[in-house]
CSV table of C-alpha atoms in Angstrom, one decimal:
chain,number,residue,atom,x,y,z
A,577,MET,CA,-19.6,-41.4,4.1
A,578,SER,CA,-22.7,-39.0,3.6
A,579,VAL,CA,-23.1,-35.3,3.8
A,580,ARG,CA,-26.0,-33.6,5.5
A,581,GLY,CA,-26.8,-29.8,5.5
A,582,ASP,CA,-27.9,-29.0,8.9
A,583,GLY,CA,-25.1,-28.4,10.9
A,584,LYS,CA,-25.6,-26.1,13.8
A,585,GLY,CA,-23.8,-23.9,15.4
A,586,LEU,CA,-20.6,-23.7,13.2
A,587,ILE,CA,-18.8,-20.7,11.9
A,588,GLY,CA,-16.6,-20.3,8.0
A,589,HIS,CA,-14.0,-17.6,7.7
A,590,ALA,CA,-13.8,-17.6,11.9
A,591,GLY,CA,-10.7,-15.0,10.8
A,592,ALA,CA,-13.4,-12.3,10.4
A,593,THR,CA,-13.6,-12.7,14.1
A,594,LEU,CA,-9.8,-10.7,14.5
A,595,LEU,CA,-10.4,-8.2,11.8
A,596,ARG,CA,-13.9,-7.2,13.1
A,597,LYS,CA,-12.1,-7.0,16.8
A,598,CYS,CA,-9.4,-5.4,15.2
A,599,ALA,CA,-11.8,-2.2,13.7
A,600,ASP,CA,-13.1,-2.2,16.4
A,601,GLN,CA,-10.1,-2.2,19.0
A,602,THR,CA,-8.0,0.5,17.6
A,603,GLY,CA,-11.6,3.1,16.9
A,604,LEU,CA,-11.4,2.2,13.4
A,605,THR,CA,-15.5,1.2,13.8
A,606,GLY,CA,-16.2,3.9,16.4
A,607,ALA,CA,-14.3,6.5,14.2
A,608,LEU,CA,-16.3,5.6,10.4
A,609,GLY,CA,-19.7,5.6,12.7
A,610,GLY,CA,-19.1,8.7,13.4
A,611,VAL,CA,-18.4,10.7,11.0
A,612,PHE,CA,-21.4,8.9,8.9
A,613,ALA,CA,-23.8,9.8,11.7
A,614,ARG,CA,-23.3,13.6,10.4
A,615,LEU,CA,-24.8,12.7,7.6
A,616,GLY,CA,-28.1,11.8,9.5
A,617,GLY,CA,-29.5,8.8,6.8
A,618,SER,CA,-30.8,5.6,8.6
A,619,VAL,CA,-31.9,4.9,12.2
A,620,VAL,CA,-31.3,1.2,11.4
A,621,TRP,CA,-27.5,1.1,10.1
A,622,ASP,CA,-24.9,2.3,11.2
A,623,ARG,CA,-23.5,3.4,8.3
A,624,GLY,CA,-19.6,3.0,9.2
A,625,VAL,CA,-20.2,-0.8,11.0
A,626,VAL,CA,-21.6,-1.2,7.2
A,627,LEU,CA,-18.8,-0.3,6.1
A,628,VAL,CA,-16.4,-2.2,8.1
A,629,GLN,CA,-18.5,-5.7,7.4
A,630,LEU,CA,-17.8,-5.1,4.2
A,631,ALA,CA,-14.4,-4.5,4.1
A,632,VAL,CA,-14.0,-7.8,6.9
A,633,ALA,CA,-15.8,-9.4,3.4
A,634,ILE,CA,-13.7,-8.3,1.1
A,635,ALA,CA,-10.4,-9.2,3.0
A,636,LEU,CA,-11.9,-12.5,3.6
A,637,GLY,CA,-12.2,-12.8,-0.4
A,638,ALA,CA,-15.6,-11.2,-1.5
A,639,THR,CA,-15.5,-9.2,-4.5
A,640,SER,CA,-19.1,-8.0,-4.9
A,641,MET,CA,-21.6,-5.7,-2.6
A,642,ARG,CA,-23.7,-8.9,-2.7
A,643,GLN,CA,-20.9,-11.0,-1.4
A,644,ILE,CA,-21.2,-9.1,1.8
A,645,ALA,CA,-23.6,-12.7,2.7
A,646,LEU,CA,-20.5,-14.4,2.8
A,647,LEU,CA,-21.2,-12.9,6.8
A,648,SER,CA,-24.9,-14.0,6.9
A,649,HIS,CA,-23.7,-17.2,8.6
A,650,GLN,CA,-22.1,-15.0,11.4
A,651,GLU,CA,-25.3,-13.4,12.6
A,652,GLN,CA,-25.0,-15.1,16.1
A,653,LEU,CA,-21.0,-13.3,16.2
A,654,PHE,CA,-21.4,-9.7,14.5
A,655,GLY,CA,-25.5,-9.6,14.0
A,656,ARG,CA,-27.9,-9.7,10.5
A,657,PRO,CA,-25.2,-8.5,7.7
A,658,PRO,CA,-26.5,-5.5,5.9
A,659,SER,CA,-28.4,-6.5,2.2
A,660,ASP,CA,-25.9,-4.8,-0.3
A,661,SER,CA,-29.0,-2.5,-1.3
A,662,THR,CA,-27.6,-1.4,2.0
A,663,VAL,CA,-24.4,-1.6,0.9
A,664,ARG,CA,-25.0,0.0,-1.9
A,665,ARG,CA,-26.9,2.8,-0.2
A,666,THR,CA,-24.1,3.2,2.1
A,667,LEU,CA,-20.9,4.0,-0.8
A,668,GLU,CA,-22.1,6.4,-3.2
A,669,PRO,CA,-22.2,9.2,-0.9
A,670,VAL,CA,-18.8,8.7,-0.9
A,671,GLY,CA,-18.1,9.6,-4.3
A,672,THR,CA,-20.6,12.5,-4.2
A,673,SER,CA,-19.2,14.3,-1.4
A,674,GLU,CA,-15.8,15.4,-1.2
A,675,GLN,CA,-16.4,16.6,2.2
A,676,LEU,CA,-17.2,12.8,3.3
A,677,GLN,CA,-14.3,11.9,2.1
A,678,VAL,CA,-12.2,14.6,4.0
A,679,ARG,CA,-13.7,13.9,7.0
A,680,ILE,CA,-12.9,10.2,6.2
A,681,ALA,CA,-9.6,11.0,5.8
A,682,ARG,CA,-9.2,12.4,8.9
A,683,ALA,CA,-11.1,9.7,10.8
A,684,ARG,CA,-8.1,7.1,9.0
A,685,ALA,CA,-5.4,9.4,9.7
A,686,ARG,CA,-6.4,9.6,13.5
A,687,VAL,CA,-6.8,5.8,14.2
A,688,ARG,CA,-3.4,5.3,12.2
A,689,ARG,CA,-2.1,7.9,14.2
A,690,HIS,CA,-3.2,5.9,17.4
A,691,VAL,CA,-2.4,2.7,15.0
A,692,TRP,CA,1.5,3.0,14.6
A,693,ARG,CA,1.9,4.4,18.4
A,694,LEU,CA,0.5,0.8,19.6
A,695,VAL,CA,2.7,-1.0,16.8
A,696,ALA,CA,6.1,1.1,17.9
A,697,ALA,CA,5.5,-0.5,21.2
A,698,THR,CA,5.7,-4.2,20.6
A,699,GLU,CA,7.9,-6.2,21.2
A,700,THR,CA,9.8,-5.5,17.8
A,701,GLY,CA,9.5,-2.1,17.4
A,702,PHE,CA,8.1,-0.1,14.2
A,703,PRO,CA,9.1,-2.4,10.9
A,704,TRP,CA,11.7,0.3,9.5
A,705,LEU,CA,13.1,-0.2,6.2
A,706,SER,CA,16.0,-2.1,5.2
A,707,VAL,CA,17.8,-2.0,2.4
A,708,ALA,CA,20.7,-2.9,1.4
A,709,GLY,CA,22.2,-3.9,5.2
A,710,LYS,CA,21.3,-0.7,6.4
A,711,VAL,CA,18.2,-0.1,8.3
A,712,LEU,CA,16.3,3.7,7.7
A,713,THR,CA,15.1,4.2,11.4
A,714,GLY,CA,13.2,7.6,11.3
A,715,TRP,CA,12.6,7.4,7.5
A,716,ILE,CA,9.1,6.9,6.4
A,717,VAL,CA,9.4,5.9,2.8
A,718,ILE,CA,6.2,6.8,0.6
A,719,ASP,CA,5.9,4.9,-2.9
A,720,LEU,CA,3.7,5.9,-5.5
A,721,ASP,CA,2.2,4.0,-8.8
A,722,ALA,CA,-0.4,3.7,-11.0
A,723,THR,CA,-2.2,0.6,-12.0
A,724,LEU,CA,-4.8,-0.8,-15.0
A,725,ILE,CA,-8.3,-2.1,-13.8
A,726,THR,CA,-9.9,-4.4,-16.4
A,727,ALA,CA,-13.6,-3.2,-16.6
A,728,HIS,CA,-15.3,-6.3,-17.7
A,729,SER,CA,-18.9,-4.2,-19.1
A,730,GLY,CA,-20.1,-0.7,-19.7
A,731,LYS,CA,-19.1,1.1,-16.7
A,732,GLN,CA,-19.8,5.0,-16.3
A,733,GLY,CA,-15.6,6.7,-16.3
A,734,ALA,CA,-13.9,3.2,-17.8
A,735,SER,CA,-12.2,3.9,-21.4
A,736,ALA,CA,-9.7,2.8,-23.3
A,737,THR,CA,-6.4,3.0,-21.2
A,738,PHE,CA,-2.4,3.5,-22.6
A,739,LYS,CA,-1.8,-0.2,-23.0
A,740,LYS,CA,-5.1,-0.7,-25.4
A,741,GLY,CA,-6.7,-2.5,-22.4
A,742,TYR,CA,-11.0,-0.8,-21.1
A,743,GLY,CA,-11.4,-0.2,-18.2
A,744,PHE,CA,-9.1,2.9,-15.1
A,745,HIS,CA,-6.1,3.5,-14.7
A,746,PRO,CA,-6.2,4.6,-10.7
A,747,LEU,CA,-3.6,5.9,-9.0
A,748,ALA,CA,-2.3,5.5,-5.4
A,749,ALA,CA,0.4,6.0,-2.5
A,750,TRP,CA,1.8,2.9,-0.2
A,751,CYS,CA,3.8,2.8,2.8
A,752,ALA,CA,6.3,1.0,2.0
A,753,GLN,CA,7.3,-0.3,6.2
A,754,THR,CA,3.8,-0.8,6.7
A,755,GLN,CA,2.7,-1.9,3.7
A,756,GLU,CA,-0.8,0.1,3.9
A,757,CYS,CA,-2.6,1.9,1.2
A,758,LEU,CA,-2.2,5.5,2.5
A,759,ALA,CA,-4.2,6.9,-0.5
A,760,MET,CA,-5.6,5.9,-3.9
A,761,LEU,CA,-7.1,8.0,-6.4
A,762,LEU,CA,-9.5,6.6,-9.1
A,763,ARG,CA,-8.8,7.8,-12.3
A,764,THR,CA,-10.5,6.8,-15.7
A,765,GLY,CA,-9.1,4.8,-18.7
A,766,SER,CA,-7.7,7.4,-20.1
A,767,ALA,CA,-5.6,9.1,-17.1
A,768,GLY,CA,-2.4,10.1,-18.4
A,769,SER,CA,0.3,8.0,-16.2
A,770,ASN,CA,1.9,11.2,-15.5
A,771,THR,CA,-0.2,13.9,-14.6
A,772,VAL,CA,0.3,15.8,-12.0
A,773,THR,CA,-2.3,17.1,-10.6
A,774,ASP,CA,-3.5,13.6,-10.1
A,775,HIS,CA,0.3,12.5,-8.8
A,776,VAL,CA,0.2,15.8,-6.3
A,777,ARG,CA,-3.1,15.0,-5.0
A,778,VAL,CA,-1.9,12.0,-4.3
A,779,LEU,CA,1.1,12.6,-2.4
A,780,THR,CA,-0.7,15.3,-0.1
A,781,GLU,CA,-3.0,12.5,0.7
A,782,ALA,CA,-0.8,10.4,1.6
A,783,ILE,CA,1.4,12.6,3.6
A,784,ALA,CA,-1.3,13.9,5.5
A,785,GLN,CA,-2.7,10.0,6.3
A,786,VAL,CA,1.3,9.7,8.4
A,787,PRO,CA,1.1,10.4,12.0
A,788,ASP,CA,2.7,14.0,13.2
A,789,VAL,CA,5.5,12.0,15.4
A,790,PHE,CA,6.3,10.0,12.1
A,791,ARG,CA,6.4,12.8,9.4
A,792,ALA,CA,9.3,14.4,10.5
A,793,LYS,CA,11.6,12.8,7.4
A,794,LEU,CA,9.8,10.9,4.5
A,795,TRP,CA,11.7,9.7,1.4
A,796,ILE,CA,9.2,9.2,-1.5
A,797,ARG,CA,9.9,6.8,-4.4
A,798,ILE,CA,8.1,7.1,-7.9
A,799,ASP,CA,8.5,5.9,-11.0
A,800,GLY,CA,9.1,7.2,-14.9
A,801,ALA,CA,6.3,9.1,-14.2
A,802,GLY,CA,7.1,11.2,-11.8
A,803,ALA,CA,10.2,12.7,-13.8
A,804,THR,CA,7.7,15.8,-14.4
A,805,HIS,CA,9.1,19.5,-13.8
A,806,ASP,CA,6.3,20.7,-11.9
A,807,LEU,CA,5.8,17.4,-8.9
A,808,VAL,CA,9.6,17.7,-8.5
A,809,GLU,CA,9.5,21.0,-7.7
A,810,HIS,CA,6.5,20.0,-6.0
A,811,MET,CA,8.3,18.5,-4.0
A,812,LYS,CA,11.7,19.9,-3.0
A,813,GLY,CA,9.0,22.3,-1.6
A,814,LEU,CA,7.7,20.0,1.1
A,815,ASN,CA,11.0,20.9,2.9
A,816,THR,CA,10.7,23.1,5.5
A,817,THR,CA,12.1,24.0,8.9
A,818,ARG,CA,10.7,20.9,10.8
A,819,ARG,CA,10.2,18.6,8.0
A,820,THR,CA,12.9,16.7,5.6
A,821,VAL,CA,11.6,15.3,2.3
A,822,ARG,CA,14.1,13.3,0.1
A,823,PHE,CA,12.9,11.3,-3.3
A,824,THR,CA,14.2,9.3,-6.1
A,825,VAL,CA,12.2,9.8,-9.4
A,826,GLY,CA,12.7,7.8,-13.4
A,827,TRP,CA,14.3,9.8,-15.2
A,828,LYS,CA,13.5,9.2,-19.6
A,829,ILE,CA,16.7,9.3,-21.1
A,830,THR,CA,17.2,11.9,-24.2
A,831,ASP,CA,19.7,12.5,-26.5
A,832,THR,CA,20.9,14.7,-24.0
A,833,ASP,CA,21.6,12.1,-21.3
A,834,GLU,CA,23.1,9.7,-23.5
A,835,THR,CA,26.0,12.3,-24.4
A,836,ALA,CA,26.6,13.0,-20.6
A,837,ILE,CA,27.1,9.0,-20.5
A,838,ALA,CA,29.2,8.6,-23.2
A,839,LYS,CA,31.5,11.2,-21.6
A,840,LEU,CA,31.6,9.4,-18.7
A,841,PRO,CA,35.2,7.7,-18.3
A,842,GLU,CA,34.8,3.5,-17.1
A,843,THR,CA,36.7,4.6,-13.6
A,844,ALA,CA,33.8,6.4,-13.1
A,845,TRP,CA,31.6,3.9,-12.6
A,846,GLN,CA,31.1,1.7,-9.1
A,847,ALA,CA,29.1,-2.2,-8.4
A,848,ALA,CA,26.1,-1.9,-7.5
A,849,VAL,CA,24.5,-3.5,-4.6
A,850,ARG,CA,21.9,-6.3,-4.1
A,851,GLN,CA,19.0,-5.4,-1.3
A,852,ASP,CA,21.0,-7.6,0.7
A,853,GLY,CA,24.5,-5.4,0.4
A,854,GLU,CA,26.3,-7.1,-1.6
A,855,VAL,CA,27.9,-6.7,-5.0
A,856,HIS,CA,26.2,-7.2,-7.5
A,857,GLU,CA,28.6,-8.3,-10.2
A,858,HIS,CA,26.9,-7.2,-13.6
A,859,ALA,CA,25.5,-3.7,-12.2
A,860,GLN,CA,27.1,-0.8,-12.4
A,861,VAL,CA,26.7,2.9,-10.8
A,862,ALA,CA,27.9,5.9,-11.6
A,863,GLU,CA,27.7,10.2,-10.8
A,864,LEU,CA,26.2,12.1,-13.7
A,865,THR,CA,25.1,15.6,-12.3
A,866,GLY,CA,27.9,17.4,-13.6
A,867,LEU,CA,28.2,16.2,-17.1
A,868,ASP,CA,24.2,16.3,-17.7
A,869,ALA,CA,22.8,20.0,-18.7
A,870,ARG,CA,19.4,18.9,-17.5
A,871,ALA,CA,20.4,18.4,-13.8
A,872,GLN,CA,21.2,22.0,-13.8
A,873,LEU,CA,18.3,22.9,-15.4
A,874,TRP,CA,15.4,20.7,-12.8
A,875,GLY,CA,17.9,21.1,-9.9
A,876,VAL,CA,18.4,17.8,-9.5
A,877,ARG,CA,21.4,15.1,-8.8
A,878,LEU,CA,21.1,12.5,-11.4
A,879,LEU,CA,22.6,8.8,-10.9
A,880,VAL,CA,23.1,6.4,-13.8
A,881,ARG,CA,23.2,2.5,-13.9
A,882,ARG,CA,24.2,-0.3,-16.3
A,883,VAL,CA,23.6,-3.8,-17.0
A,884,ARG,CA,23.6,-6.4,-19.5
A,885,PRO,CA,21.1,-6.2,-22.0
A,886,SER,CA,18.3,-9.1,-21.7
A,887,ALA,CA,17.3,-10.8,-25.1
A,888,ARG,CA,13.9,-9.3,-24.2
A,889,ASP,CA,15.3,-5.7,-24.3
A,890,ALA,CA,17.6,-6.5,-27.5
A,891,ALA,CA,14.9,-4.6,-30.0
A,892,GLN,CA,14.6,-2.1,-27.2
A,893,LEU,CA,18.5,-1.0,-27.4
A,894,THR,CA,19.7,2.9,-28.4
A,895,ASP,CA,22.9,3.1,-30.1
A,896,LEU,CA,25.1,4.3,-27.8
A,897,GLU,CA,23.7,0.5,-25.8
A,898,LYS,CA,24.7,-1.7,-28.5
A,899,ARG,CA,27.5,0.2,-29.0
A,900,THR,CA,28.9,0.1,-25.5
A,901,GLY,CA,26.6,-3.0,-24.8
A,902,PHE,CA,24.8,-1.8,-21.7
A,903,LYS,CA,21.7,-1.6,-20.6
A,904,TYR,CA,21.4,2.4,-19.0
A,905,ALA,CA,19.1,3.9,-16.5
A,906,ILE,CA,18.9,7.0,-14.5
A,907,ILE,CA,17.3,7.9,-11.4
A,908,ALA,CA,16.6,11.6,-9.9
A,909,THR,CA,17.3,13.2,-6.4
A,910,ASN,CA,17.4,15.3,-4.0
A,911,LEU,CA,19.3,13.8,-1.7
A,912,GLY,CA,23.2,15.0,-1.5
A,913,PRO,CA,26.2,14.0,-1.5
A,914,ARG,CA,26.5,13.9,2.4
A,915,GLY,CA,23.2,11.7,2.5
A,916,LEU,CA,21.4,10.3,5.2
A,917,ARG,CA,21.7,12.3,8.8
A,918,GLY,CA,23.1,9.2,10.9
A,919,ILE,CA,22.9,6.5,8.8
A,920,GLY,CA,26.3,5.5,7.5
A,921,GLY,CA,27.7,4.6,3.8
A,922,SER,CA,23.8,6.3,2.6
A,923,HIS,CA,25.9,9.2,0.6
A,924,GLN,CA,27.2,6.1,-1.5
A,925,LEU,CA,25.8,6.1,-5.3
A,926,ALA,CA,25.2,1.9,-4.8
A,927,PHE,CA,23.1,2.9,-1.9
A,928,ILE,CA,20.9,5.0,-3.4
A,929,ASP,CA,20.6,2.8,-6.6
A,930,ALA,CA,18.9,-0.1,-4.0
A,931,VAL,CA,16.8,2.6,-1.8
A,932,HIS,CA,15.6,3.2,-5.8
A,933,ARG,CA,14.8,0.3,-7.0
A,934,ASP,CA,13.5,-1.6,-3.5
A,935,HIS,CA,10.7,0.5,-5.0
A,936,ALA,CA,9.9,-2.4,-7.1
A,937,GLU,CA,8.5,-3.8,-4.1
A,938,VAL,CA,4.9,-1.6,-5.6
A,939,GLU,CA,4.7,-3.9,-7.3
A,940,ASP,CA,3.9,-6.8,-5.1
A,941,ARG,CA,1.3,-4.1,-3.2
A,942,VAL,CA,-0.2,-3.5,-6.6
A,943,ARG,CA,-1.6,-7.6,-6.7
A,944,CYS,CA,-2.3,-7.5,-2.6
A,945,ASN,CA,-4.4,-4.6,-3.5
A,946,LYS,CA,-6.1,-6.1,-6.5
A,947,ALA,CA,-6.8,-9.4,-3.9
A,948,MET,CA,-8.8,-7.5,-1.6
A,949,GLY,CA,-11.2,-6.4,-4.5
A,950,LEU,CA,-9.5,-4.4,-6.3
A,951,ARG,CA,-9.4,-6.7,-9.5
A,952,ASN,CA,-12.6,-5.7,-10.2
A,953,LEU,CA,-14.9,-3.3,-9.9
A,954,PRO,CA,-18.4,-4.2,-9.1
A,955,SER,CA,-21.1,-1.5,-9.9
A,956,LYS,CA,-21.8,0.2,-13.1
A,957,THR,CA,-22.0,3.8,-11.2
A,958,TRP,CA,-19.1,5.8,-10.5
A,959,ASN,CA,-19.6,7.5,-7.3
A,960,VAL,CA,-20.2,3.9,-6.0
A,961,ASN,CA,-17.0,2.6,-7.4
A,962,VAL,CA,-15.1,5.0,-5.4
A,963,GLY,CA,-16.9,3.9,-2.5
A,964,TRP,CA,-15.4,0.5,-3.2
A,965,VAL,CA,-11.8,1.4,-3.8
A,966,LEU,CA,-12.3,3.6,0.0
A,967,ALA,CA,-13.5,-0.6,1.6
A,968,CYS,CA,-10.8,-1.5,-0.3
A,969,ASN,CA,-7.9,0.2,1.1
A,970,LEU,CA,-10.3,0.0,4.8
A,971,ALA,CA,-10.0,-3.9,3.9
A,972,ALA,CA,-6.3,-4.1,3.3
A,973,ASP,CA,-5.8,-1.2,6.6
A,974,LEU,CA,-7.1,-4.0,8.7
A,975,ASP,CA,-5.2,-7.2,6.6
A,976,ALA,CA,-2.2,-4.9,7.9
A,977,TRP,CA,-2.8,-3.9,11.1
A,978,THR,CA,-4.3,-7.2,12.4
A,979,ARG,CA,-0.7,-8.6,11.5
A,980,LEU,CA,1.0,-5.2,13.4
A,981,LEU,CA,-0.7,-6.0,15.9
A,982,GLY,CA,-1.4,-9.5,16.8
A,983,LEU,CA,1.2,-11.4,14.2
A,984,HIS,CA,4.7,-9.1,14.3
A,985,ASP,CA,6.4,-11.6,15.8
A,986,ASP,CA,5.7,-14.5,13.8
A,987,PRO,CA,7.8,-14.9,10.6
A,988,GLU,CA,5.9,-16.9,8.4
A,989,LEU,CA,2.7,-14.4,8.7
A,990,ALA,CA,3.5,-10.9,10.1
A,991,ARG,CA,4.0,-10.4,5.9
A,992,ALA,CA,2.0,-12.3,4.6
A,993,GLU,CA,0.2,-11.7,1.3
A,994,PRO,CA,-3.6,-11.7,1.2
A,995,GLN,CA,-3.2,-15.4,-0.1
A,996,THR,CA,-1.2,-16.5,2.4
A,997,LEU,CA,-3.7,-14.9,5.3
A,998,ARG,CA,-6.9,-16.4,4.0
A,999,TYR,CA,-4.9,-20.3,3.9
A,1000,CYS,CA,-3.9,-20.1,7.3
A,1001,LEU,CA,-6.0,-17.9,9.7
A,1002,TRP,CA,-9.5,-16.2,7.3
A,1003,HIS,CA,-10.9,-18.9,6.4
A,1004,LEU,CA,-10.7,-21.1,9.1
A,1005,PRO,CA,-13.2,-23.3,10.5
A,1006,ALA,CA,-15.3,-22.9,13.9
A,1007,ARG,CA,-17.9,-24.1,16.0
A,1008,LEU,CA,-19.5,-21.2,18.2
A,1009,VAL,CA,-21.0,-22.0,21.8
A,1010,THR,CA,-22.5,-20.5,24.6
A,1011,HIS,CA,-21.6,-21.0,28.4
A,1012,ALA,CA,-22.4,-18.8,31.4
A,1013,ARG,CA,-23.9,-16.2,28.8
A,1014,ARG,CA,-21.0,-16.0,26.7
A,1015,ARG,CA,-20.1,-17.0,23.8
A,1016,ILE,CA,-17.5,-19.1,22.5
A,1017,VAL,CA,-15.5,-19.7,19.3
A,1018,LYS,CA,-14.1,-22.7,19.9
A,1019,ILE,CA,-11.2,-23.9,16.9
A,1020,SER,CA,-10.1,-27.2,16.0
A,1021,ALA,CA,-6.9,-28.2,18.2
A,1022,THR,CA,-5.4,-29.7,15.5
A,1023,TRP,CA,-4.7,-26.1,13.0
A,1024,PRO,CA,-1.4,-26.4,12.3
A,1025,TRP,CA,-2.0,-21.9,12.7
A,1026,LYS,CA,-4.2,-22.2,16.0
A,1027,HIS,CA,-1.2,-20.5,17.8
A,1028,ALA,CA,-1.4,-18.1,15.7
A,1029,PHE,CA,-5.0,-18.0,15.7
A,1030,LEU,CA,-4.8,-17.5,19.6
A,1031,THR,CA,-2.1,-15.2,20.0
A,1032,CYS,CA,-3.5,-12.8,17.7
A,1033,TRP,CA,-7.0,-12.3,19.2
A,1034,GLN,CA,-5.6,-12.2,23.0
A,1035,ARG,CA,-2.7,-9.4,21.8
A,1036,LEU,CA,-5.9,-7.4,20.0
A,1037,CYS,CA,-8.0,-7.9,22.9
A,1038,ALA,CA,-5.3,-5.8,25.5
A,1039,LEU,CA,-5.6,-3.2,23.0
A,1040,PRO,CA,-6.0,-0.5,24.5
A,1041,ALA,CA,-8.9,1.7,23.6
A,1042,PRO,CA,-7.7,4.8,21.5
A,1043,THR,CA,-7.5,8.5,22.9
């Protein structure tokens, strides 16, 4: 066997055709192009196309602006790819202009409204969240969480983090049903974990991304960083005559809370349930609201959960936990004892506890977003990195929309993570041939995921244009 580098008509990463087709058919490319057209600038490059091309490259695995050259061997499909300097000139205004960020957010919201309408019309329908054996039909679940991005060199905005690292501390919101990142705020590494203004801003931007017809019922889940009085009051104030907002947040246990827990009789404890609805043998939950003075002060309902501590928890147990042999955790919620209308059993403590514990899946969303270019910010300039974060979120959107619209009935790929999709679809090799003035991409007849690729392409081509 010998190896030569003179092949012609070959395409690597043929899955880029699916991602770019999704962007074009859903109207994302045109919407972004319209936003940047208002700025004037280059007559050579459509900045919307540049941003979408960068998002496609990131979805394929690019980790820097220079790696958009990955698309250079697909010039016959998408045209000549932009240079890294063109990409930089496209990203920098995003971090410079708040007005541009608002316009881009509005464009994304319009496209998302169209996409969700198409997703709801598929054979499988909208992917409503299922927890503890119950389907939360009609409820959009928004998860807020922060993460850390390590900086390996001096970059504008990078600083020491609360975990004694160095880098950035962005805060983001995800839709639990569709796995989309609805909003993300890049912050310096020293940004606080429970900064109210940041949480309110991200939450507001995330809700604005939810289409109007899906915005009537919202469930917001936050970990202990959300247990601030101002944020709780803000979330309670989101309820209107046309919108119902419920939330669950983590709760830092104080001496007052432990005093209330100690007053609970053994009969107050109920068995917790797992995410599949089965009884949890080693966890119990109880209502703490009537015994805890802080519940009345904050105007929330408190639920406490107890489990047997693990070996790694031994050094952090309080006196009460050592005495009782249980480790406790509390969540605060504004969900009343009547539960959710139309969802039987949603008033039960075990159900509310299970829904909040499902918030742990946000760690998977963080990990997937980091796999989409967020593991390391490529520029030393803050404004360019803000634009890069936007491109990474666009890549995550394209990944999610392609799965929801083209692979929704494939049990293996419908909710696959980036690395799986890259292995199965995105990095698929192919040949490009021309016949009768048509370009044809040919993939291997023996590729295990050939039918999934072809079905996804056909479905994306059949999508109606946005109105």
